[in-house]
Amino acid sequence: MKHLSILGSTGSIGTQTLDIVNNSPKEFKITGLTANKNIELLKKQIIEFKPEAVAVMDKKSADLLKEKIDIDVYSGIDGIIKIAKLNNSDTVVNALVGSIGVLPTIEAIKNKKNIALANKETLVTAGSIVMNEIKKNNVELMPIDSEHSAIFQCLNGERIEDVSKITITASGGPFRDYDLKKLEFQCLNGERIEDVSKITITASGGPFRDYDLKKLEKVTVKDALNHPTWKMGNKITIDSATLMNKGFEVIETHWLYGIDYEKIKVVVHPQSIIHSLVEFKDTSVIAQLGFPNMKIPIQYALSHPKRFISNSKQLDLMEIKNLTFEKPDFAGFPCLKYAYDSGKIGGTMPAVLNAANEIAVYAFLENKIRFLDIPKIIKKMINGHRTIKNPDLKQILDVDKKIKEETKKIIENKDY
Ligand code: MG
């Protein structure tokens, strides 16, 4: 049985994680939960899952909750860190939004917790420090994201007992002579990162895939929140519309799998069925497929190295019929390029990318700026930053804070 603390339990990933816990009550016990300020939902979760302690980021909401229940209620970032370190938990699910997720992740790792990571800003902002701590403390970091879960699964050793079906695709001719064993071996075998020549991350393209710059100028918050294939929280949905989300995933892939940026490619795949592909030096490609449903990567992050039965809809190739692929449009969606560039520069630059993006996205959600202002603002902040090479955690967090303040200022003064 795994003992979980969920940071961000009232959000999209948090609530889906609790659904999974509900489906496998013998496998999971909830030790701690945290919320930003949705104490109504948190109270329901406390009654249902009986954690030993909770934290609420917003101090006033924490005080209100304290009056209603009689377990420990902590508040603020210190409170969230307390939940991340709880003695009785072995795994921390980090489903926070924004670079606020960095410190709780690091503190959890230092306290020997395994991490199931949905908070992308953690690795974008402080990738090298987090990965060092993971190694030093000998804990497991499992990605909660369809793409990184796909890559992990493509690289990972699997057990035949966990296989429910093997589907062999055939054009009719080329695979006619293959025996099952030959194909099965590659899908089931543990792979070495040295043998990987390329990792391709798929992107749905978001709601504005076919838009030209003229149309992009006019898009509204409502348009941007209407994602074609994935249902997610507001911040990540806007990141998907600008393709910054894909850029973050490129940086995360670099840290998670220790692979050079030159070997990480993005391909637009509107159906969101293939979640990522790994190509090996012999040109073999292994992909992971499934209907777009976050519950699958969340559950795998928690069940690994086992697999649990899922009540998610099974992939039906006859229903899908066509899978299509396109090149990403770097001109219309420059955030993807900025992410590659910042990742390659390294040091504090990805933290700048993230901090400027975080502030710009919330300003867009509040109708203070237009959609195409998001990349403009990020570009300005990146261009104005002198990178610190090999920063320590304090330097990274200082840059995060400073860039957020400066970004707010240039938005207020319309100076971008
Ligand atoms: Mg993703």
Short mmCIF file of C-alpha atoms and ligand atoms in Angstrom, two decimals:
data_model
loop_
_atom_site.label_atom_id
_atom_site.label_comp_id
_atom_site.label_asym_id
_atom_site.label_seq_id
_atom_site.Cartn_x
_atom_site.Cartn_y
_atom_site.Cartn_z
CA MET A 1 0.00 0.00 0.00
CA LYS A 2 1.23 3.50 -0.87
CA HIS A 3 0.67 6.41 1.50
CA LEU A 4 0.03 9.56 -0.50
CA SER A 5 0.10 13.26 0.19
CA ILE A 6 -1.51 15.25 -2.61
CA LEU A 7 -0.42 18.86 -3.05
CA GLY A 8 -3.22 20.62 -4.91
CA SER A 9 -5.96 18.08 -4.19
CA THR A 10 -8.87 20.31 -5.29
CA GLY A 11 -7.58 20.97 -8.81
CA SER A 12 -8.03 18.94 -11.98
CA ILE A 13 -5.10 16.52 -11.41
CA GLY A 14 -5.78 16.38 -7.65
CA THR A 15 -9.42 15.36 -7.98
CA GLN A 16 -8.58 12.78 -10.66
CA THR A 17 -5.89 11.35 -8.38
CA LEU A 18 -8.48 10.95 -5.62
CA ASP A 19 -10.79 9.16 -8.09
CA ILE A 20 -7.97 6.69 -8.70
CA VAL A 21 -7.46 6.25 -4.95
CA ASN A 22 -11.18 5.59 -4.66
CA ASN A 23 -11.00 2.92 -7.36
CA SER A 24 -8.11 1.09 -5.62
CA PRO A 25 -8.72 1.52 -1.87
CA LYS A 26 -6.46 -1.42 -1.03
CA GLU A 27 -3.52 0.14 -2.85
CA PHE A 28 -3.60 3.71 -1.51
CA LYS A 29 -4.09 5.60 1.73
CA ILE A 30 -4.26 9.41 1.84
CA THR A 31 -1.96 10.97 4.45
CA GLY A 32 -2.12 14.67 3.58
CA LEU A 33 -3.96 17.07 1.26
CA THR A 34 -3.46 20.70 0.32
CA ALA A 35 -5.61 23.29 -1.44
CA ASN A 36 -5.21 26.88 -2.52
CA LYS A 37 -8.49 28.20 -1.07
CA ASN A 38 -11.31 25.86 -2.12
CA ILE A 39 -12.07 24.74 1.46
CA GLU A 40 -15.59 23.53 0.63
CA LEU A 41 -14.20 20.79 -1.63
CA LEU A 42 -11.24 20.17 0.68
CA LYS A 43 -13.63 19.60 3.60
CA LYS A 44 -15.51 16.97 1.57
CA GLN A 45 -12.19 15.30 0.71
CA ILE A 46 -11.16 15.30 4.39
CA ILE A 47 -14.41 13.56 5.39
CA GLU A 48 -14.08 10.99 2.61
CA PHE A 49 -10.33 10.23 2.68
CA LYS A 50 -9.45 10.98 6.33
CA PRO A 51 -5.95 12.46 5.97
CA GLU A 52 -3.98 13.10 9.14
CA ALA A 53 -3.30 16.74 8.23
CA VAL A 54 -4.06 19.31 5.52
CA ALA A 55 -2.76 22.70 4.42
CA VAL A 56 -4.49 25.64 2.78
CA MET A 57 -2.36 28.21 0.96
CA ASP A 58 -4.73 31.10 1.72
CA LYS A 59 -4.41 31.98 5.43
CA LYS A 60 -8.00 33.25 5.88
CA SER A 61 -9.45 30.12 4.28
CA ALA A 62 -7.21 27.98 6.50
CA ASP A 63 -8.60 29.72 9.62
CA LEU A 64 -12.17 29.16 8.41
CA LEU A 65 -11.49 25.48 7.82
CA LYS A 66 -9.95 25.07 11.29
CA GLU A 67 -13.30 25.95 12.83
CA LYS A 68 -15.06 23.21 10.90
CA ILE A 69 -12.82 20.16 11.39
CA ASP A 70 -10.57 18.74 14.08
CA ILE A 71 -7.43 17.63 12.26
CA ASP A 72 -4.22 19.67 11.86
CA VAL A 73 -4.70 22.52 9.36
CA TYR A 74 -1.55 24.37 8.27
CA SER A 75 -1.39 27.43 6.05
CA GLY A 76 0.81 29.19 3.50
CA ILE A 77 3.81 27.76 1.69
CA ASP A 78 5.24 26.52 5.04
CA GLY A 79 2.04 24.56 5.56
CA ILE A 80 2.27 22.97 2.12
CA ILE A 81 5.88 22.03 2.83
CA LYS A 82 4.77 20.43 6.13
CA ILE A 83 2.32 18.24 4.20
CA ALA A 84 5.06 17.40 1.67
CA LYS A 85 7.24 16.13 4.56
CA LEU A 86 4.65 14.20 6.63
CA ASN A 87 6.32 11.22 8.31
CA ASN A 88 3.66 8.70 7.42
CA SER A 89 3.59 9.35 3.68
CA ASP A 90 5.92 7.64 1.21
CA THR A 91 4.79 9.38 -1.99
CA VAL A 92 4.00 13.02 -2.72
CA VAL A 93 1.79 13.87 -5.68
CA ASN A 94 2.66 17.42 -6.68
CA ALA A 95 -0.30 18.85 -8.59
CA LEU A 96 0.36 22.49 -7.69
CA VAL A 97 0.28 25.14 -10.40
CA GLY A 98 3.27 27.44 -10.90
CA SER A 99 6.79 27.74 -9.54
CA ILE A 100 5.34 27.63 -6.01
CA GLY A 101 5.74 23.85 -6.54
CA VAL A 102 9.55 23.95 -6.47
CA LEU A 103 10.22 24.11 -2.71
CA PRO A 104 7.66 21.49 -1.60
CA THR A 105 9.11 19.08 -4.21
CA ILE A 106 12.66 19.58 -2.98
CA GLU A 107 11.69 19.30 0.69
CA ALA A 108 9.73 16.10 -0.02
CA ILE A 109 12.73 14.58 -1.83
CA LYS A 110 15.06 15.50 1.04
CA ASN A 111 12.64 13.65 3.32
CA LYS A 112 12.96 10.52 1.13
CA LYS A 113 9.52 10.73 -0.45
CA ASN A 114 8.92 9.38 -3.93
CA ILE A 115 7.51 12.07 -6.20
CA ALA A 116 4.68 11.85 -8.70
CA LEU A 117 5.11 15.13 -10.52
CA ALA A 118 2.36 16.97 -12.38
CA ASN A 119 3.71 20.45 -11.53
CA LYS A 120 5.75 21.18 -14.66
CA GLU A 121 7.12 24.45 -13.35
CA THR A 122 9.23 22.47 -10.85
CA LEU A 123 11.53 20.97 -13.49
CA VAL A 124 11.37 23.99 -15.81
CA THR A 125 12.47 26.31 -13.01
CA ALA A 126 14.90 24.13 -11.07
CA GLY A 127 15.53 21.00 -13.17
CA SER A 128 19.20 20.44 -12.34
CA ILE A 129 18.71 20.91 -8.59
CA VAL A 130 15.68 18.63 -8.44
CA MET A 131 17.36 15.87 -10.46
CA ASN A 132 20.47 16.07 -8.25
CA GLU A 133 18.37 15.71 -5.10
CA ILE A 134 16.50 12.76 -6.64
CA LYS A 135 19.82 10.96 -7.22
CA LYS A 136 21.31 11.95 -3.87
CA ASN A 137 18.29 10.74 -1.90
CA ASN A 138 17.70 7.69 -4.07
CA VAL A 139 13.98 8.28 -4.53
CA GLU A 140 11.76 7.79 -7.55
CA LEU A 141 10.46 10.62 -9.73
CA MET A 142 7.45 9.58 -11.79
CA PRO A 143 6.05 12.01 -14.34
CA ILE A 144 2.30 12.70 -14.40
CA ASP A 145 1.88 13.87 -17.94
CA SER A 146 0.71 11.86 -20.89
CA GLU A 147 3.88 12.59 -22.89
CA HIS A 148 6.47 11.85 -20.22
CA SER A 149 4.54 8.85 -19.02
CA ALA A 150 4.58 7.62 -22.62
CA ILE A 151 8.35 8.10 -22.88
CA PHE A 152 8.89 6.36 -19.55
CA GLN A 153 6.77 3.45 -20.68
CA CYS A 154 8.59 3.22 -24.01
CA LEU A 155 11.93 3.06 -22.18
CA ASN A 156 10.83 0.92 -19.29
CA GLY A 157 10.99 -2.80 -18.72
CA GLU A 158 7.49 -4.28 -18.63
CA ARG A 159 6.17 -7.61 -17.35
CA ILE A 160 4.15 -9.92 -19.57
CA GLU A 161 1.65 -10.45 -16.72
CA ASP A 162 0.63 -6.82 -17.09
CA VAL A 163 -0.17 -7.09 -20.79
CA SER A 164 -3.87 -7.33 -21.61
CA LYS A 165 -3.53 -7.31 -25.38
CA ILE A 166 -0.88 -6.92 -28.06
CA THR A 167 -2.06 -5.32 -31.29
CA ILE A 168 0.15 -5.70 -34.30
CA THR A 169 -0.42 -3.13 -36.99
CA ALA A 170 0.07 -4.34 -40.54
CA SER A 171 0.07 -2.50 -43.82
CA GLY A 172 -0.78 -5.84 -45.31
CA GLY A 173 2.69 -6.69 -46.62
CA PRO A 174 5.79 -5.76 -44.68
CA PHE A 175 4.82 -7.39 -41.39
CA ARG A 176 3.39 -10.52 -43.00
CA ASP A 177 6.43 -12.64 -42.03
CA TYR A 178 7.03 -11.24 -38.55
CA ASP A 179 6.35 -13.55 -35.70
CA LEU A 180 4.77 -12.11 -32.56
CA LYS A 181 7.86 -12.65 -30.42
CA LYS A 182 9.99 -10.34 -32.54
CA LEU A 183 7.64 -7.35 -32.13
CA GLU A 184 6.67 -8.11 -28.58
CA PHE A 185 10.29 -8.17 -27.45
CA GLN A 186 10.87 -4.51 -28.27
CA CYS A 187 7.67 -3.26 -26.65
CA LEU A 188 8.36 -5.17 -23.47
CA ASN A 189 12.06 -4.72 -23.13
CA GLY A 190 13.89 -2.25 -20.86
CA GLU A 191 15.83 0.22 -22.99
CA ARG A 192 18.97 2.31 -22.39
CA ILE A 193 18.98 6.06 -22.95
CA GLU A 194 22.31 5.73 -24.81
CA ASP A 195 20.47 3.85 -27.53
CA VAL A 196 17.93 6.59 -28.07
CA SER A 197 18.47 8.75 -31.13
CA LYS A 198 15.35 10.89 -30.85
CA ILE A 199 12.34 11.49 -28.63
CA THR A 200 9.24 12.92 -30.30
CA ILE A 201 6.66 14.59 -28.08
CA THR A 202 3.23 14.94 -29.61
CA ALA A 203 1.15 18.11 -29.29
CA SER A 204 -2.56 18.39 -30.01
CA GLY A 205 -1.86 21.87 -31.38
CA GLY A 206 -4.44 23.35 -29.02
CA PRO A 207 -7.56 25.26 -30.03
CA PHE A 208 -5.74 27.59 -32.48
CA ARG A 209 -3.83 25.05 -34.53
CA ASP A 210 -5.00 26.39 -37.93
CA TYR A 211 -5.04 30.07 -36.95
CA ASP A 212 -2.87 32.63 -38.73
CA LEU A 213 -1.46 35.67 -36.92
CA LYS A 214 -4.47 37.82 -37.89
CA LYS A 215 -6.89 35.41 -36.27
CA LEU A 216 -4.61 34.86 -33.27
CA GLU A 217 -4.70 38.61 -32.57
CA LYS A 218 -8.40 38.47 -31.87
CA VAL A 219 -8.77 35.33 -29.75
CA THR A 220 -10.52 35.68 -26.40
CA VAL A 221 -10.01 33.99 -23.03
CA LYS A 222 -13.07 31.88 -23.71
CA ASP A 223 -11.67 30.70 -27.06
CA ALA A 224 -8.34 29.82 -25.43
CA LEU A 225 -9.97 27.84 -22.62
CA ASN A 226 -11.80 25.64 -25.14
CA HIS A 227 -9.20 22.88 -25.67
CA PRO A 228 -10.10 20.34 -28.36
CA THR A 229 -8.84 17.12 -26.73
CA TRP A 230 -7.70 17.58 -23.11
CA LYS A 231 -9.76 18.85 -20.17
CA MET A 232 -7.40 20.63 -17.74
CA GLY A 233 -7.05 23.56 -15.34
CA ASN A 234 -7.09 27.15 -16.67
CA LYS A 235 -3.36 27.91 -16.48
CA ILE A 236 -2.23 24.81 -18.33
CA THR A 237 -5.02 25.20 -20.90
CA ILE A 238 -3.70 28.66 -21.83
CA ASP A 239 -0.16 27.20 -21.88
CA SER A 240 -1.48 24.60 -24.34
CA ALA A 241 -3.03 27.27 -26.55
CA THR A 242 0.30 29.18 -26.79
CA LEU A 243 2.29 25.88 -27.08
CA MET A 244 4.29 26.97 -24.01
CA ASN A 245 3.00 23.79 -22.39
CA LYS A 246 4.79 21.80 -25.08
CA GLY A 247 7.89 23.91 -24.55
CA PHE A 248 7.80 23.10 -20.83
CA GLU A 249 7.45 19.43 -21.71
CA VAL A 250 10.57 19.66 -23.89
CA ILE A 251 12.54 21.05 -20.91
CA GLU A 252 11.06 18.42 -18.58
CA THR A 253 12.01 15.67 -21.03
CA HIS A 254 15.59 16.96 -21.04
CA TRP A 255 15.75 16.68 -17.23
CA LEU A 256 13.71 13.53 -16.75
CA TYR A 257 15.56 11.43 -19.29
CA GLY A 258 18.93 13.23 -19.50
CA ILE A 259 18.66 13.75 -23.24
CA ASP A 260 20.05 16.65 -25.32
CA TYR A 261 17.63 19.26 -26.68
CA GLU A 262 18.77 18.47 -30.23
CA LYS A 263 17.28 15.00 -29.85
CA ILE A 264 13.87 16.19 -28.61
CA LYS A 265 11.31 16.92 -31.34
CA VAL A 266 7.72 18.14 -31.22
CA VAL A 267 5.13 17.00 -33.73
CA VAL A 268 1.53 18.23 -33.88
CA HIS A 269 -0.90 15.33 -33.71
CA PRO A 270 -4.46 16.68 -33.41
CA GLN A 271 -6.10 13.40 -32.36
CA SER A 272 -3.89 13.11 -29.20
CA ILE A 273 -3.78 9.32 -29.48
CA ILE A 274 0.00 8.81 -29.69
CA HIS A 275 1.39 10.43 -26.54
CA SER A 276 5.08 10.29 -27.46
CA LEU A 277 7.54 8.22 -29.47
CA VAL A 278 11.08 7.07 -28.80
CA GLU A 279 13.37 6.35 -31.72
CA PHE A 280 16.44 4.18 -31.22
CA LYS A 281 19.75 4.25 -33.03
CA ASP A 282 18.70 1.30 -35.19
CA THR A 283 15.76 3.51 -36.37
CA SER A 284 13.15 1.45 -34.46
CA VAL A 285 10.43 3.63 -33.00
CA ILE A 286 8.34 2.74 -29.95
CA ALA A 287 5.23 4.77 -29.17
CA GLN A 288 2.65 4.75 -26.40
CA LEU A 289 -0.99 5.17 -27.37
CA GLY A 290 -4.36 5.69 -25.72
CA PHE A 291 -7.40 7.95 -25.75
CA PRO A 292 -6.55 11.33 -24.21
CA ASN A 293 -7.35 10.80 -20.53
CA MET A 294 -5.12 12.10 -17.72
CA LYS A 295 -6.25 9.33 -15.38
CA ILE A 296 -4.07 6.85 -17.24
CA PRO A 297 -0.72 8.64 -16.69
CA ILE A 298 -1.74 9.60 -13.12
CA GLN A 299 -2.56 6.01 -12.25
CA TYR A 300 0.61 4.69 -13.86
CA ALA A 301 2.74 7.18 -11.92
CA LEU A 302 1.24 5.76 -8.73
CA SER A 303 1.04 2.08 -9.63
CA HIS A 304 4.52 1.73 -11.17
CA PRO A 305 6.19 -0.79 -11.27
CA LYS A 306 2.80 -2.51 -11.14
CA ARG A 307 -0.19 -1.79 -13.33
CA PHE A 308 -3.72 -1.61 -11.97
CA ILE A 309 -6.92 -2.28 -13.90
CA SER A 310 -8.43 0.97 -15.17
CA ASN A 311 -12.03 1.72 -15.99
CA SER A 312 -10.91 4.17 -18.70
CA LYS A 313 -12.13 3.62 -22.24
CA GLN A 314 -9.98 1.18 -24.22
CA LEU A 315 -8.22 2.31 -27.35
CA ASP A 316 -10.14 1.32 -30.47
CA LEU A 317 -8.17 1.88 -33.67
CA MET A 318 -11.23 1.18 -35.80
CA GLU A 319 -13.00 4.08 -34.11
CA ILE A 320 -10.08 6.47 -34.67
CA LYS A 321 -9.27 5.39 -38.24
CA ASN A 322 -6.81 8.21 -39.02
CA LEU A 323 -3.81 9.56 -37.16
CA THR A 324 -2.36 12.74 -38.67
CA PHE A 325 0.82 14.72 -38.05
CA GLU A 326 1.98 18.27 -38.77
CA LYS A 327 5.00 20.46 -38.14
CA PRO A 328 4.54 22.93 -35.29
CA ASP A 329 4.13 26.57 -36.36
CA PHE A 330 7.03 28.33 -34.61
CA ALA A 331 6.11 31.73 -36.08
CA GLY A 332 2.52 31.79 -34.85
CA PHE A 333 3.46 30.10 -31.56
CA PRO A 334 6.89 31.49 -30.64
CA CYS A 335 6.60 30.31 -27.01
CA LEU A 336 7.74 26.87 -28.15
CA LYS A 337 10.88 28.40 -29.63
CA TYR A 338 11.54 30.48 -26.50
CA ALA A 339 11.32 27.31 -24.42
CA TYR A 340 13.86 25.48 -26.60
CA ASP A 341 16.16 28.53 -26.53
CA SER A 342 15.89 29.00 -22.75
CA GLY A 343 16.42 25.30 -22.15
CA LYS A 344 19.58 25.29 -24.27
CA ILE A 345 20.93 28.41 -22.53
CA GLY A 346 20.18 26.75 -19.18
CA GLY A 347 21.17 28.28 -15.83
CA THR A 348 18.51 30.69 -14.62
CA MET A 349 17.00 31.28 -18.09
CA PRO A 350 14.25 28.61 -17.91
CA ALA A 351 13.19 30.10 -14.54
CA VAL A 352 12.83 33.48 -16.30
CA LEU A 353 10.79 31.86 -19.09
CA ASN A 354 8.49 30.30 -16.51
CA ALA A 355 8.13 33.33 -14.23
CA ALA A 356 7.31 35.72 -17.09
CA ASN A 357 4.89 33.19 -18.56
CA GLU A 358 3.13 32.62 -15.25
CA ILE A 359 2.42 36.33 -14.78
CA ALA A 360 1.50 36.88 -18.45
CA VAL A 361 -0.95 33.95 -18.50
CA TYR A 362 -2.81 35.19 -15.40
CA ALA A 363 -2.89 38.71 -16.88
CA PHE A 364 -4.45 37.25 -20.04
CA LEU A 365 -6.98 35.27 -17.99
CA GLU A 366 -7.92 38.54 -16.28
CA ASN A 367 -8.32 40.26 -19.68
CA LYS A 368 -5.45 42.66 -18.95
CA ILE A 369 -3.47 41.70 -22.08
CA ARG A 370 -4.19 40.05 -25.43
CA PHE A 371 -3.25 36.53 -26.44
CA LEU A 372 -0.31 37.56 -28.63
CA ASP A 373 1.03 39.80 -25.85
CA ILE A 374 1.95 36.65 -23.89
CA PRO A 375 4.93 35.74 -26.13
CA LYS A 376 5.88 39.42 -26.50
CA ILE A 377 6.15 39.85 -22.74
CA ILE A 378 8.12 36.63 -22.34
CA LYS A 379 10.51 37.64 -25.10
CA LYS A 380 11.18 40.98 -23.44
CA MET A 381 11.95 39.36 -20.08
CA ILE A 382 14.22 36.71 -21.63
CA ASN A 383 16.14 39.28 -23.66
CA GLY A 384 16.68 41.46 -20.60
CA HIS A 385 18.07 38.67 -18.38
CA ARG A 386 21.75 37.94 -17.79
CA THR A 387 21.89 34.21 -17.14
CA ILE A 388 23.53 32.90 -14.01
CA LYS A 389 25.28 29.63 -14.89
CA ASN A 390 24.93 26.77 -12.39
CA PRO A 391 22.67 28.69 -9.99
CA ASP A 392 21.88 27.38 -6.51
CA LEU A 393 18.30 27.11 -5.29
CA LYS A 394 18.32 30.52 -3.62
CA GLN A 395 19.52 32.23 -6.80
CA ILE A 396 16.78 30.48 -8.80
CA LEU A 397 14.04 31.45 -6.36
CA ASP A 398 15.33 35.06 -6.25
CA VAL A 399 15.22 35.24 -10.06
CA ASP A 400 11.70 33.75 -10.03
CA LYS A 401 10.53 36.43 -7.60
CA LYS A 402 12.30 39.33 -9.30
CA ILE A 403 11.11 38.41 -12.81
CA LYS A 404 7.52 38.02 -11.61
CA GLU A 405 7.63 41.50 -10.07
CA GLU A 406 9.22 43.03 -13.18
CA THR A 407 6.73 41.28 -15.48
CA LYS A 408 3.82 42.68 -13.45
CA LYS A 409 5.36 46.13 -13.79
CA ILE A 410 5.81 46.02 -17.58
CA ILE A 411 2.22 44.77 -17.94
CA GLU A 412 0.91 47.63 -15.79
CA ASN A 413 2.92 50.18 -17.80
CA LYS A 414 2.12 48.46 -21.11
CA ASP A 415 5.85 48.49 -21.76
CA TYR A 416 6.28 45.42 -23.97
MG MG B 1 1.11 16.94 -21.54
#
